[in-house]
Phi, psi and omega in degrees: 000117207272151185238168187294333185274006208064005162259175205228146183247122193277163171264169172290327172212210170269109172324120166309144155343304213283359190270312202319333182285329193291321186302304171319304196296306182305346181268004189221264190284299193315292156348289194277349158291308173307312169295333177287337178306307216268325158297338193269003185039073119001081195242178173271136186102335211277164161272129181247125166239172207223085180278123223083117187257038188274179166310309190274338180277343183294333189263358151302299185324293188316330174266356163281318141329308169293306155327327180107030157286127186315296200234124186242105159262140171267085164332067178221173165213030181258138185297302173317271189325327174288319182281345166266320156335293223276322176279344130346301162148010161322116162270001190210147155238171168220133194259339198306106185237193218017228189316317209293303184338291186328296187315305179287308184291357155270350147251013148283357170234079155355069179056030178271289193139176156249152184296332175215150163225152164235115199258096201218041179229290177118351163285156176318328180303282198308332164311286175329313189286311190297306180281345171267345173270004148300127166275162165330131190069356192270179212234115169267102185259113177246121177252336155327100172347126138291137157229123198096355192245139187210127192259142174266126189305309180306300161327306168295319167323304199279343176303310161081044174234149171309124155241132158200181202157198211124149171325121182307148178263045190345306188279000154309339195250346205300324183284335159254015156282289170328308190293327159316289177315319194302302189307341193066034167269328169237179194240015218302352171297346174302346179263005179265073170297335202216110178252125164248165173285168172301323187284352175260043194277339180265007161286318167326315164283328173298326178301333170283327170294288205278015215016074191247003175196128200280327173194139186239118166287133196217137180246120165336000000 
């Protein structure tokens, strides 16, 4: 499995064609999704909210399920992504954003908030939504690269949440993730919903930017 730094991590043997997509996901979006769940301290039986329905957010849902979360709430407005989120383990879908989204989460959690929130977008709105959806003493794992995010120190102080994130330490998780794919316990390759030839890479990025595709698999 190739990593972003160019190094390789070997698989147990030559993978079968049906495992290729999932192994490619491990070299890209699965690591951040798993790290978001790890940073958010997802535990068996916990209630989890996932902010963001891109490939990383959807694999955050899969990761939370694998870690034993009892309730996983995916925040998504897109019908096809909602469907995949449910397939990966989401128990609830919340389509509202901002204050309305937070209010819906509070309603679903009886005013308590979620034990763990995975922030997989990186905007000001998504970060505040994540923090405000978290119960006191809960955890936010953020892997969306922050752009334009500014946090109020006093507000964060009184929110009383744990906040941890950053670039995913993929190599630390890769042996476990390869084993999960090899044993057919997870299939993260389902995020690839469009396949194009390598020479159409620009079209692939355009499709993802316009949200016509979750993740594009390029073939030589």
